[in-house]
């Protein structure tokens, strides 16, 4: 079978075809696609459990069913208690306001640089509209991922009086490891996961000539499922929306969907605007006559740690998810829908460092599915709603770098979701019929260990055995010695990542002096966690230099440091010193100019008199010798060609190469024309795609 282009050139030649089932499931060889669903497991309170002690304790009670005074409750609990109750506002606004307050309280608790544990309990209603506040669980889970000293607990319950609330908080405070709890009919439950029972789906859920609205429809996932609906449902009518105007690339992809036989319309609409949302639904109904289903895939991310998260970032992330979903539901509450699919994220259920707001917004959508399906049972809505907690997709717009993907695979067994397995997973999830389904792909054994059982922790490195016979020193001297060793140890850890010999690093120099970026921070934290277990992900942002960082480890992991830095470390230090010596030979300034290792002393090319030797500097700036130069420049692939261009006075400014960008569609000599550019020249490297 030959596949040719329009000119007849053979592009693909298939000389044979064999069909078989891939080992490991739809995700491909070595991987499996796993579908999970939340489950409440009965867990009676055990009164004989001893309550742990915390450096700080806080309770936040959202919309209690009784008249409570936070101050008096806090005194009884031995901490602080805050009551939040803005019941007059719409649920999305209340959720946003409460989330911001909880985030501020978490930030305050984490700003204390001591290693002592802190505990936050959040209580929300277990039923009615207030149950949507359970989305705050995503924020609590993320906080615990960012800093292991933080422990969060969300309780879904209603206490009828202050004494009942105190008992509720005290009882659950004895088991802080139960991160999410619900009381129903007087029975206590804790949240868990189980594998979803997903029967084979008969046919597809899309109707021929059906009408479907896809928010975020010009995004990666929106277009994936727009094409799928168009391919599966003859004559489908698709209404795609997004907050941004279409660029040429997205227009081309929408044309591909039309090429499958679907009628496709695109509207630039922000569904978080209530009036715009209602106008959108009205336009769909007037233009197509009906609406059979909604795929809500709109969303944005504003990644930053809780310590730096702003109100504006949280609002931007909440708007399309929480407010957008609420507006769509209210605008269609009288319509006979077949289905509403909310494209959520695993972050909503598991949390994700740097995405506290994104996790909470998705958890709100997860809760909304159960809430709306309750309204369906009560006859107040039509059409099943399901929230799908997606992982990262290979083709998604919110991808990660290769190193993060590799760390994720090694730590959790999870890999990015492929397009084919993602579509297959959606149909299986819809067949399962649960309010909420989590989809993951990767190594089943690791995934089950992380998500259904004990999380796989990295094996700690074995400490070097301490040698007997060390001389006794006074306590202060021992402390100073231990601090110095700790600083040296951390320098060696940093050296491997930033590619700088440890002896050239200064204990009090700011971290940014060494060019540490977010990728390096992740590498360093992951490496240290192999030895010390879970660490705050903000460690290298909170402690500004190696000396402060050493103070943290001596406070939080002193005994472990003593094990690591025993007398047995001498051999490690000798090896490290030898390695650093080798590294220093290749470092700038390590050798006098014009001299190579093992060579006789020679005079440099431009030196008229030998320079006097200087004593090595232990602090401050050091001399630098430039021993080589390489480069690529516009019109020159190497230094020699560049020098020739300089000698000849060659002008290397050219028009934009056609293989870079077709400027003819945008160039106009007239300056200031909207949508045009009056420049088409620049300096361009050759072979950038090589």
Tab-separated table of C-alpha atoms in Angstrom, residues 464 566-577:
chain	number	residue	atom	x	y	z
A	464	UNK	CA	28.078	5.778	56.212
A	566	UNK	CA	29.846	10.718	60.718
A	567	UNK	CA	33.531	9.907	60.657
A	568	UNK	CA	32.806	7.493	57.856
A	569	UNK	CA	32.298	10.513	55.625
A	570	UNK	CA	36.070	10.987	55.396
A	571	UNK	CA	36.323	8.585	52.488
A	572	UNK	CA	33.418	10.350	50.740
A	573	UNK	CA	35.174	13.677	51.237
A	574	UNK	CA	38.419	12.333	49.793
A	575	UNK	CA	36.599	11.109	46.689
A	576	UNK	CA	34.682	14.376	46.382
A	577	UNK	CA	37.905	16.375	46.737
